[in-house]
Coordinates of C-alpha atoms in Angstrom, one line a residue:
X1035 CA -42.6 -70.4 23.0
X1036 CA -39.1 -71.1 24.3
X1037 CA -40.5 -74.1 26.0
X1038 CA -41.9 -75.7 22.8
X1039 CA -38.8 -75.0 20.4
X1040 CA -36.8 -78.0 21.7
X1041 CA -39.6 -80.8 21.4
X1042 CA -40.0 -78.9 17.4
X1043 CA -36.4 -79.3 16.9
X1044 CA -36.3 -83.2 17.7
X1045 CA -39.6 -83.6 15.9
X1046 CA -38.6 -82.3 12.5
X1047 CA -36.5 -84.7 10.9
X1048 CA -39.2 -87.5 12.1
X1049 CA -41.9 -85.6 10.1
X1050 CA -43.6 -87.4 7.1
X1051 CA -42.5 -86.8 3.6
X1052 CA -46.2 -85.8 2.6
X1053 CA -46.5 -83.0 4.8
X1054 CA -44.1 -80.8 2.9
X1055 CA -45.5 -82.0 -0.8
X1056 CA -48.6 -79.8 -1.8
X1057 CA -51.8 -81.6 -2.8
X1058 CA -52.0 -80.8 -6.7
X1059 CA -48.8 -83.3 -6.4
X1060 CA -50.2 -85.7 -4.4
X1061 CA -53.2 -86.1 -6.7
X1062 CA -51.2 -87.2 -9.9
X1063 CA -50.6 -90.8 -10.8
X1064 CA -47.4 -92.0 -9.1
X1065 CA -44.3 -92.2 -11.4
X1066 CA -40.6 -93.3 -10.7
X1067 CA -39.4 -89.9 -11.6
X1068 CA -41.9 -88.3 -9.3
X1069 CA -41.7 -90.7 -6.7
X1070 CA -38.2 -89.3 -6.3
X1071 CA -38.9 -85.7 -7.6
X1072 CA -40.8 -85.9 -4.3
X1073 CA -38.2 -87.6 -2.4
X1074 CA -36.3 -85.3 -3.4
X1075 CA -38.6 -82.0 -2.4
X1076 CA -39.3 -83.7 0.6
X1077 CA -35.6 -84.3 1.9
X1078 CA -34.7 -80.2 1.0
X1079 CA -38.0 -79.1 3.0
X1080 CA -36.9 -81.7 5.9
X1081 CA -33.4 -79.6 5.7
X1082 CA -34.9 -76.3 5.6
X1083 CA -37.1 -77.2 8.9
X1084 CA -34.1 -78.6 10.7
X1085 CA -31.9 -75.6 10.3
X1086 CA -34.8 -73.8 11.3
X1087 CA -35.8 -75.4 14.3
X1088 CA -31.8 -76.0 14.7
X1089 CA -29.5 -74.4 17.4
X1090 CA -27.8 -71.9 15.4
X1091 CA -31.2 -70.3 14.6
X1092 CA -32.0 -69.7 18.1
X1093 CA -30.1 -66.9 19.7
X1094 CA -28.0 -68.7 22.0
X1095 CA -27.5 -66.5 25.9
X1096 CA -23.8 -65.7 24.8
X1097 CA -24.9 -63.7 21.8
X1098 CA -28.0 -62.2 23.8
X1099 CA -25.5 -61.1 26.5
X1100 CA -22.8 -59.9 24.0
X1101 CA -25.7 -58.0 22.3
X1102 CA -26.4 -56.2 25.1
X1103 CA -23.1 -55.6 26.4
X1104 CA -22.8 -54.1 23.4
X1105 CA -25.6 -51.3 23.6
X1106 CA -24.4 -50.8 27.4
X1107 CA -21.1 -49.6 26.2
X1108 CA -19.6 -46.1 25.2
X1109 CA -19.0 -45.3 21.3
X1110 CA -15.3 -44.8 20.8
X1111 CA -16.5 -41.5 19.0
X1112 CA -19.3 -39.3 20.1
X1113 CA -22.0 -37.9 18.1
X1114 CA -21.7 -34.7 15.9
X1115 CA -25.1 -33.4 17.4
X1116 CA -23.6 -33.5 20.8
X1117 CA -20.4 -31.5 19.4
X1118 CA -23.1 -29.2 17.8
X1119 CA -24.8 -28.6 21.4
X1120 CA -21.8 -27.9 23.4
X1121 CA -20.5 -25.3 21.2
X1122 CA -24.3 -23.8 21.3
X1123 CA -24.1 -24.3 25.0
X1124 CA -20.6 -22.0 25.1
X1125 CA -22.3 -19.6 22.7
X1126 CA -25.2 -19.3 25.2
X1127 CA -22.4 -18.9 28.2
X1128 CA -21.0 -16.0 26.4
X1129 CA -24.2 -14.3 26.3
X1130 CA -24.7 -14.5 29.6
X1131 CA -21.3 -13.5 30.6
X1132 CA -22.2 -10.6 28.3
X1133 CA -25.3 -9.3 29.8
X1134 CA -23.7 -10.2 33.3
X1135 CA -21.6 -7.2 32.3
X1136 CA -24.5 -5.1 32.1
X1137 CA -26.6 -6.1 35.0
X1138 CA -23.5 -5.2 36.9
X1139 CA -22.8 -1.6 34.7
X1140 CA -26.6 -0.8 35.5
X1141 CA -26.4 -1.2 38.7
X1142 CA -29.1 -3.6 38.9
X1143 CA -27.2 -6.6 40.5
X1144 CA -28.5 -5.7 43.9
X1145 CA -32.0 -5.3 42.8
X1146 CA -33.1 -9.0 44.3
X1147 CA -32.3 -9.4 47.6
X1148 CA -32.9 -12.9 47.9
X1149 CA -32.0 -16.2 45.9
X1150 CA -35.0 -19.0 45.0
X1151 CA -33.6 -21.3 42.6
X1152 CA -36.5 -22.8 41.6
X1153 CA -40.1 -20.4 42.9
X1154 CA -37.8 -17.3 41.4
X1155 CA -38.5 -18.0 38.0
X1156 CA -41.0 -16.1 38.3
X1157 CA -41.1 -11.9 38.4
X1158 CA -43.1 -9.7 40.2
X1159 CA -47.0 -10.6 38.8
X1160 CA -49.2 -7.9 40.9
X1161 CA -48.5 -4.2 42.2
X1162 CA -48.8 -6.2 45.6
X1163 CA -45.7 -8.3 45.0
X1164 CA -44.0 -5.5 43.6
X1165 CA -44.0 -3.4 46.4
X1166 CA -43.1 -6.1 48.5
X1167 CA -40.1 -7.0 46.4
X1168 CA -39.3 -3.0 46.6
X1169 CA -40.1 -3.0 50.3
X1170 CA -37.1 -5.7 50.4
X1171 CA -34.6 -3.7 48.0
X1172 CA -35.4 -0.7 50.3
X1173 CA -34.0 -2.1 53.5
X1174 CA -30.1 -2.8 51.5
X1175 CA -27.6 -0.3 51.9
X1176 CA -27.5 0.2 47.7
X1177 CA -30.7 1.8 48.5
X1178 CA -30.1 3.8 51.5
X1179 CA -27.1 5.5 49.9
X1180 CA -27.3 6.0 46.5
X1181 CA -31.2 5.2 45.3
X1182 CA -33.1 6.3 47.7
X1183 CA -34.9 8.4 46.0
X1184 CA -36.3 5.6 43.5
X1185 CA -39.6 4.9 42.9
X1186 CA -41.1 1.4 42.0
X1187 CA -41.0 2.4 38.0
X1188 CA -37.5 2.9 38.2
X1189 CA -37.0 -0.2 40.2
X1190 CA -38.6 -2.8 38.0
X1191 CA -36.0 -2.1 35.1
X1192 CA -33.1 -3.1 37.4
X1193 CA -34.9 -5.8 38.6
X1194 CA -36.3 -7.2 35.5
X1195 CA -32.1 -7.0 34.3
X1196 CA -31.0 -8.8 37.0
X1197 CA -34.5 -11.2 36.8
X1198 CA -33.5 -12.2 33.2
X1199 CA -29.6 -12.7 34.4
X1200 CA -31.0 -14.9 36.4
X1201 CA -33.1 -16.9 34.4
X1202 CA -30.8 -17.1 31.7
X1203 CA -28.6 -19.1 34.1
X1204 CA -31.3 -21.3 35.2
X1205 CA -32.2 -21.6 31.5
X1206 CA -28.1 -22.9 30.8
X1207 CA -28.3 -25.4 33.6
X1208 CA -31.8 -27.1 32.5
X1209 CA -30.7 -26.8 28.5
X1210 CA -27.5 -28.8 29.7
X1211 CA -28.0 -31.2 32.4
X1212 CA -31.2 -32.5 30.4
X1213 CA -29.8 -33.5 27.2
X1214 CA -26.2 -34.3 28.9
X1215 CA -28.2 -37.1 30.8
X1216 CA -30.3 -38.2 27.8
X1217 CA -26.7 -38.1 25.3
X1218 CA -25.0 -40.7 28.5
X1219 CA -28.4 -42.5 28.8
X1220 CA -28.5 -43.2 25.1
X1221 CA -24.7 -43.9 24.6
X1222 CA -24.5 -41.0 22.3
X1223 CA -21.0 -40.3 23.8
X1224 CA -17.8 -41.5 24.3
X1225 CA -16.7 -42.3 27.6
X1226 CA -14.4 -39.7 28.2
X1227 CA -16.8 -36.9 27.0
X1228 CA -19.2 -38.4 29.5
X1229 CA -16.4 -37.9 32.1
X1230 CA -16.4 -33.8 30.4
X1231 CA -20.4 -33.6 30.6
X1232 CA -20.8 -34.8 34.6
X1233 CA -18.0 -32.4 35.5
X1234 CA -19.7 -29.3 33.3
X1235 CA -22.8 -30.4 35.0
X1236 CA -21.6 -29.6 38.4
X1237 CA -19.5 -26.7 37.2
X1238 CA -22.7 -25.0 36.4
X1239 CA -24.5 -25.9 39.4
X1240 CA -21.8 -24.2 41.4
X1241 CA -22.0 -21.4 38.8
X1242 CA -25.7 -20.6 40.4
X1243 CA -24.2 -21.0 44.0
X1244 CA -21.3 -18.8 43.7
X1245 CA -23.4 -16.3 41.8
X1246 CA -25.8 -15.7 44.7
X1247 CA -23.0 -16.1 47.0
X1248 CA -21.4 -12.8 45.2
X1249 CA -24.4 -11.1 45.0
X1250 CA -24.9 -11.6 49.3
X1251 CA -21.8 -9.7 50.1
X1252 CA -23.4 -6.2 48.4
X1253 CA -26.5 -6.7 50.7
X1254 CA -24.4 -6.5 54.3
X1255 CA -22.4 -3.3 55.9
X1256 CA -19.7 -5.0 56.9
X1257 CA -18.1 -6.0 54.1
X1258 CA -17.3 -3.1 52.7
X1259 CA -15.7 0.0 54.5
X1260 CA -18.5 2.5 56.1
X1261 CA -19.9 5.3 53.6
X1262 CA -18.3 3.6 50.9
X1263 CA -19.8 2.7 48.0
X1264 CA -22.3 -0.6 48.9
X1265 CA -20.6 -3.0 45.5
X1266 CA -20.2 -6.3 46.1
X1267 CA -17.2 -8.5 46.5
X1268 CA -14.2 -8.0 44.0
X1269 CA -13.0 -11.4 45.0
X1270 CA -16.1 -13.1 44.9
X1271 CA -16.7 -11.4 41.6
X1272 CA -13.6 -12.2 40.3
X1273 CA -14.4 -15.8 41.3
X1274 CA -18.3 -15.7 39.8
X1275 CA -16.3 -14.4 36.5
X1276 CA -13.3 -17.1 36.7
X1277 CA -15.9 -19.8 36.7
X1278 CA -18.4 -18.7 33.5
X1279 CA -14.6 -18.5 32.0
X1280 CA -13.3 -22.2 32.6
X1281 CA -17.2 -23.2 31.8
X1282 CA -17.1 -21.9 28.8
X1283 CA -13.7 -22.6 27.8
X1284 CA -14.6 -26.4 28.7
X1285 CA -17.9 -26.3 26.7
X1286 CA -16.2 -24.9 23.6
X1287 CA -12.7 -27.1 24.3
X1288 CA -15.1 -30.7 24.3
X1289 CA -17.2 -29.3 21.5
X1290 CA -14.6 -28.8 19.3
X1291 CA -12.7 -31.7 20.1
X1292 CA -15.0 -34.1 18.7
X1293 CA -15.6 -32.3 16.1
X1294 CA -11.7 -32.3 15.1
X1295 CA -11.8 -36.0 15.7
X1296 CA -14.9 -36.4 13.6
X1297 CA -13.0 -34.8 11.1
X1298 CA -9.8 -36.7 11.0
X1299 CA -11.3 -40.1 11.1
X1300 CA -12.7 -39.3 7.7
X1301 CA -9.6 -39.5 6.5
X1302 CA -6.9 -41.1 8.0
X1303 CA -4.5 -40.7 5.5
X1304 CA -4.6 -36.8 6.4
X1305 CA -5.1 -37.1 10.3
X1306 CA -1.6 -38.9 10.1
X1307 CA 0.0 -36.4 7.8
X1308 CA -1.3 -33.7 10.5
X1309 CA -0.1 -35.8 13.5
X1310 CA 3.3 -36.6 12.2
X1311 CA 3.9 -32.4 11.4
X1312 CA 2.6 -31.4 15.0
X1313 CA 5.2 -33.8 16.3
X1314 CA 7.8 -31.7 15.0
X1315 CA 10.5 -31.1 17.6
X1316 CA 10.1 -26.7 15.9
X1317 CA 6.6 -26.8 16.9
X1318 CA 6.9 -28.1 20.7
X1319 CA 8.3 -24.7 21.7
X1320 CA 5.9 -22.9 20.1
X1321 CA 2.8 -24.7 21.7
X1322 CA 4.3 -24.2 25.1
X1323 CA 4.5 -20.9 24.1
X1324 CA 0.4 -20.6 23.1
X1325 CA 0.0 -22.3 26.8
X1326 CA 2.3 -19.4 28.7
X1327 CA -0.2 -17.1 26.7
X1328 CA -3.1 -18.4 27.6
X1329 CA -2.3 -18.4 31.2
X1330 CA -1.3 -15.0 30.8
X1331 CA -5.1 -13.9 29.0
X1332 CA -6.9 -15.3 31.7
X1333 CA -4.6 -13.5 34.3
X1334 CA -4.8 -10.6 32.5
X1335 CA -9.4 -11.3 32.9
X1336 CA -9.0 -11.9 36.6
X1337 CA -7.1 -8.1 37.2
X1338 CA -9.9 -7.4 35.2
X1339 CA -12.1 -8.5 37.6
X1340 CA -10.7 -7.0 40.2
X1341 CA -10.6 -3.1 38.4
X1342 CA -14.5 -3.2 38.0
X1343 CA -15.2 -4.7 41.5
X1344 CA -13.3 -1.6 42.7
X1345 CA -14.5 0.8 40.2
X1346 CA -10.9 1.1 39.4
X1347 CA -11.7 2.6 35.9
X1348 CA -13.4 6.3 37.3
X1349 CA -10.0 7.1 38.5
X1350 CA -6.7 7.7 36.4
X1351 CA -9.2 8.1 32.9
X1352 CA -6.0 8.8 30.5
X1353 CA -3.2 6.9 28.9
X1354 CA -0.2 5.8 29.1
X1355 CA 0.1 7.9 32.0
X1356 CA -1.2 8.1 35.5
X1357 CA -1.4 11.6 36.7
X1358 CA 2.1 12.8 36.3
X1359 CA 4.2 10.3 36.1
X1360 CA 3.8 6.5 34.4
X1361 CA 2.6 5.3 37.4
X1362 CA 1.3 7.2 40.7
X1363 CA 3.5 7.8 43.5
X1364 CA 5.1 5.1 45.6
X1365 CA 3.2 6.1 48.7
X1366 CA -0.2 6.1 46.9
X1367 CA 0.9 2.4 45.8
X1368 CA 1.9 1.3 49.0
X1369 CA -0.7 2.7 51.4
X1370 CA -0.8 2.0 55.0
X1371 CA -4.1 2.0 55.0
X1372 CA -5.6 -0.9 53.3
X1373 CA -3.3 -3.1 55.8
X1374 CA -5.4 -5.0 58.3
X1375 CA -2.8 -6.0 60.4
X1376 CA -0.7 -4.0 63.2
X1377 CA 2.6 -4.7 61.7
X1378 CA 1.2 -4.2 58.6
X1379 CA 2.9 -7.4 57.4
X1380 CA -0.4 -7.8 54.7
X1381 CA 0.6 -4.6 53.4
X1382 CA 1.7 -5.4 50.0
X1383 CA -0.7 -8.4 49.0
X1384 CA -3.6 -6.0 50.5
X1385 CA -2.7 -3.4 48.2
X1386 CA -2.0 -5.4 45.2
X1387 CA -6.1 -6.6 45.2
X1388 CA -8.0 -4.1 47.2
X1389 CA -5.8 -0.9 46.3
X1390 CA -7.6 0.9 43.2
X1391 CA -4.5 2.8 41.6
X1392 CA -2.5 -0.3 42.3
X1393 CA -5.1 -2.7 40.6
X1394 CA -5.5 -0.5 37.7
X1395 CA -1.9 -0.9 37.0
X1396 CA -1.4 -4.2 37.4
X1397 CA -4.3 -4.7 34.5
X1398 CA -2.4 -1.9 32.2
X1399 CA 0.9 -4.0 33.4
X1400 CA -0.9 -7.2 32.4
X1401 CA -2.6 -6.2 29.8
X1402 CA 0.0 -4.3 28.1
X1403 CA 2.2 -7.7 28.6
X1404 CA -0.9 -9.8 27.0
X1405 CA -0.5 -7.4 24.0
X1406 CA 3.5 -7.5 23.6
X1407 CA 3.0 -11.4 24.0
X1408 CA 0.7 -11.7 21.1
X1409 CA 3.1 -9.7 18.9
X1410 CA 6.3 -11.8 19.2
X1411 CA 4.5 -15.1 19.4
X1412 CA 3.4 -13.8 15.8
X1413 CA 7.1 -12.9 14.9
X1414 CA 7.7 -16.2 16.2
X1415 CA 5.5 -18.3 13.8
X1416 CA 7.2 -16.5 11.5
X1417 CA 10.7 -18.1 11.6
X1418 CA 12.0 -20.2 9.5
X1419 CA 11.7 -23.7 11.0
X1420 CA 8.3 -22.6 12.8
X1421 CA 6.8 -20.9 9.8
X1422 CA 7.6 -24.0 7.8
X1423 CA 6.8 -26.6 10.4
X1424 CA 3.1 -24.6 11.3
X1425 CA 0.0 -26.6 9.7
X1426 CA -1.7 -23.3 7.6
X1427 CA -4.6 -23.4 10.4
X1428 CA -2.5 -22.6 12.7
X1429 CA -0.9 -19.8 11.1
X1430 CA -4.6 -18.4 10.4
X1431 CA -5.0 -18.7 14.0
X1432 CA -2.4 -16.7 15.6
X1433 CA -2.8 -13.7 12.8
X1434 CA -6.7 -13.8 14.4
X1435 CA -5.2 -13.4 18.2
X1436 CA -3.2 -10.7 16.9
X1437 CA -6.6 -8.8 15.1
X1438 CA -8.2 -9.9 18.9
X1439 CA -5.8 -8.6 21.5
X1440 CA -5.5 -5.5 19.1
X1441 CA -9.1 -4.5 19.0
X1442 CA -9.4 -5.5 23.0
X1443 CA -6.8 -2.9 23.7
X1444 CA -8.3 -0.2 21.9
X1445 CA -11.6 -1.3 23.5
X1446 CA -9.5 -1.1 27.1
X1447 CA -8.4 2.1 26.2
X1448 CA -11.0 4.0 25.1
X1449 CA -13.4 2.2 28.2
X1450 CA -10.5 4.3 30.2
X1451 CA -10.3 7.4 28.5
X1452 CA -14.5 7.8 28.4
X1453 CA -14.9 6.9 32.0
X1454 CA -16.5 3.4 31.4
X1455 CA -19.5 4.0 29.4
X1456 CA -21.8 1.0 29.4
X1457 CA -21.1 0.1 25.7
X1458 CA -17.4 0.3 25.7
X1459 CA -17.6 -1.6 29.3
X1460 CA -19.8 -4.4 28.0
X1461 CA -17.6 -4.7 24.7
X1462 CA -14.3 -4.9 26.5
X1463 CA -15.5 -7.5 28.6
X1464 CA -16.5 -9.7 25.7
X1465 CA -13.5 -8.3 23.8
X1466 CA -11.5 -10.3 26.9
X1467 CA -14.0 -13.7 26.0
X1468 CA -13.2 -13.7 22.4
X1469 CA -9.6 -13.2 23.1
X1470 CA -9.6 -15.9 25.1
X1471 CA -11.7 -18.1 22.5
X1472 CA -8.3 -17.2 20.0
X1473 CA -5.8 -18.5 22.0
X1474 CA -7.9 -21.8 22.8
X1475 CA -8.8 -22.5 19.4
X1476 CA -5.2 -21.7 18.2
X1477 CA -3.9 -24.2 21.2
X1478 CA -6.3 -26.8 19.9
X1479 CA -4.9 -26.4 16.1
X1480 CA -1.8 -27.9 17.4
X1481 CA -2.9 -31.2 19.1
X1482 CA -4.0 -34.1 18.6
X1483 CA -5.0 -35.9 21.6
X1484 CA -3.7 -39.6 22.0
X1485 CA -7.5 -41.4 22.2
X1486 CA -7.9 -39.3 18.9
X1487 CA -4.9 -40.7 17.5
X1488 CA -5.2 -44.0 18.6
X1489 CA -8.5 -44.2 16.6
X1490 CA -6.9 -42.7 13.4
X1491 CA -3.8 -45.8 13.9
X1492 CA -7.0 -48.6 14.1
X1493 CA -8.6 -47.1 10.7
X1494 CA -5.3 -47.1 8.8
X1495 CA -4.5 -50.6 10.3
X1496 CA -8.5 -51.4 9.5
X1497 CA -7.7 -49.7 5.5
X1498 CA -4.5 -51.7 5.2
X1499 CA -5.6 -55.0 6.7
X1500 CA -6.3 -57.7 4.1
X1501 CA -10.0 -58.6 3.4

């Protein structure tokens, strides 16, 4: 066809007048006024066919090429649905981190002994393969010391928690990675939030490696001391936890963010309002202020970390004091032997993580601190030149951490006081997730980020801009 419309478009003005005059005309008596009636039809149908046939009707390789530069490139905006699935995506992280908390209370993280990403999916189907999975559990030190008097009833309910921990991850990873491709794929996304989706992507994939990686150092002797307790790693625990935090914080963070900018760009009017009052020079303090606390929350979940890796919480069940005194004795805090090293120059950073009554008081210390925090950053708002300079969402933001970081301590508490029953345990810990969810969402009240604000300036130009 392309080979044809050039020898058309030189043809057309050369066609005959009768070929664009029907035949009812060309059957009536010829006339002056219809000889040039049809001179007349004939020159306008001889127009029409030369624009047609013309090269500004055919799509010339510039505009082809612009055309599809144009569906290669990244929206300046992102789509709401994608906002919509990464907040899903951080609802399904908490879950997990959730019932993580569980499988670990249960004691029920041991249960598989090995890690098969992909032929794991799968439990137990016959009494065959279950007592070949139990055969394996049976040769861990878990077993030998504290369950060996289990029977294979017993041992399918902490293996099917730890099976559906499990699969729960592998269910996040495949419910993200999927549609983050397609979103990229289809230009759903803005460039930058395809930047945010690759690095989630392997954030989660190094979720599933550091999760098995944890679990390993419970199955070996010689990483914990002998006759102890077989737990796994608090480090690596604390670093399997860290991770499903700045996941999910990253998830939520992108989420949100296009949603805000969704938001704004509906009305730039009030985007600029909201821009020009979070540039006031009162409000700077006070969001390096949020920034300092949120540092401080997710300190305050690492000690955490390290308290139930140790089983910190059995020991010391009462509050504010620790035995006697507000603390325990120096010597219990400084003790000789957790220190590695003959000059026992690892003494102090040795007890400080791997010390029990140590690392329950650094969490009360933290914690306590977290708390106190909370409170004067809410005095704070409540100046004059903050109070007046805060946008109203971001005054209903830091009255919620203070509702959050006081029902956490009471959770923290009474965890403590009962001896770390499952449901306060479990509670606290997502107690710690939603605290953390406060002080981000409060710290994204007051930005605006500069790509956002860039778009609002082009609408407002756009709006003002004579048509």
């Amino acid at each position: 066809m392309s080979l044809l419309i050039p020898g058309l478009r030189r043809a057309a003005p050369q066609l005959a007048a009768r070929r664009f005059v029907c035949r009812q005309c060309l059957r009536q008596p010829p006339s002056w006024r219809a000889g040039v009636r049809h001179a007349s039809s004939a020159s306008e149908a001889q127009i029409k066919a030369a624009r047609f046939f013309s090269a500004s009707a055919v799509p010339t390789a510039d505009a082809a090429a612009k055309t599809k530069t144009a569906k290669r490139a990244f929206p300046e905006v992102s789509s709401k649905a994608v906002a919509y699935w990464l907040v899903g995506s951080a609802a399904s992280v908490f879950g997990i981190v959730v019932f993580g908390g569980l499988t670990r209370l249960t004691e029920s993280g041991l249960s598989i002994t090995e890690w098969k990403p992909v032929t794991g999916s799968l439990p137990p189907l016959t009494q065959a393969h279950w007592e070949a999975e139990f055969a394996k559990y049976r040769a861990s030190p878990e077993f030998k010391q504290l369950n060996s008097h289990m029977s294979v009833d017993e041992f399918k309910q902490i293996y099917y928690m730890e099976w559906t921990h499990r699969l729960w991850g592998r269910v996040i990873g495949l419910s993200f990675v999927v549609p983050a491709a397609y979103f990229v794929m289809r230009r759903r996304v803005s460039a930058r939030t395809a930047a945010h989706l690759l690095g989630i992507s392997a954030l989660v994939g190094f979720q599933g490696f550091i999760g098995w990686w944890m679990v390993k150092s419970g199955l070996k002797d010689d990483l914990f001391a002998p006759g102890s307790h077989p737990r796994v790693s608090q480090y690596r625990l604390a670093a399997h936890l860290a991770t499903a935090f700045v996941c999910y914080s990253w998830m939520l963070l992108a989420g949100l963010k296009i949603l805000r900018t969704r938001r704004l760009l509906a009305d730039p009017s009030a985007a600029a309002s909201l821009a020009a009052a979070l540039q006031n020079p009162a409000v700077a303090p006070f969001r390096r202020c949020v920034a300092a606390l949120t540092a401080l929350v997710f300190a305050t979940v690492l000690s955490g970390a390290l308290v139930a890796g140790l089983d910190a919480g059995l020991i010391y069940n009462e509050f504010p004091k620790m035995g006697l005194g507000l603390t325990p004795p120096r010597a219990e805090l400084w003790d000789k032997f957790y220190a590695r090293k003959d000059d026992a120059s690892d003494l102090w950073w040795r007890n400080l993580l791997e010390n029990p009554s140590l690392v329950q008081l650094d969490h009360r210390i933290l914690a306590t601190t977290t708390f106190c925090a909370v409170l004067a950053l809410f005095a704070y708002a409540r100046t004059g030149r903050v109070a007046a300079a805060l946008p109203r969402d971001a005054r209903k933001g830091v009255l919620g951490v203070v509702h959050l970081v006081s029902l956490q301590v009471a959770l923290g508490i009474g965890t403590l006081i009962y001896m770390v029953p499952i449901s306060l345990a479990a509670a606290h810990q997502a107690g710690s997730l939603a605290l953390l969810t406060g002080v981000l969402v409060l710290g994204h009240r007051l930005r605006v980020p500069k790509s956002t604000l860039t778009l609002v300036q082009k609408r407002l130009a756009s709006a003002t801009k004579p048509r």
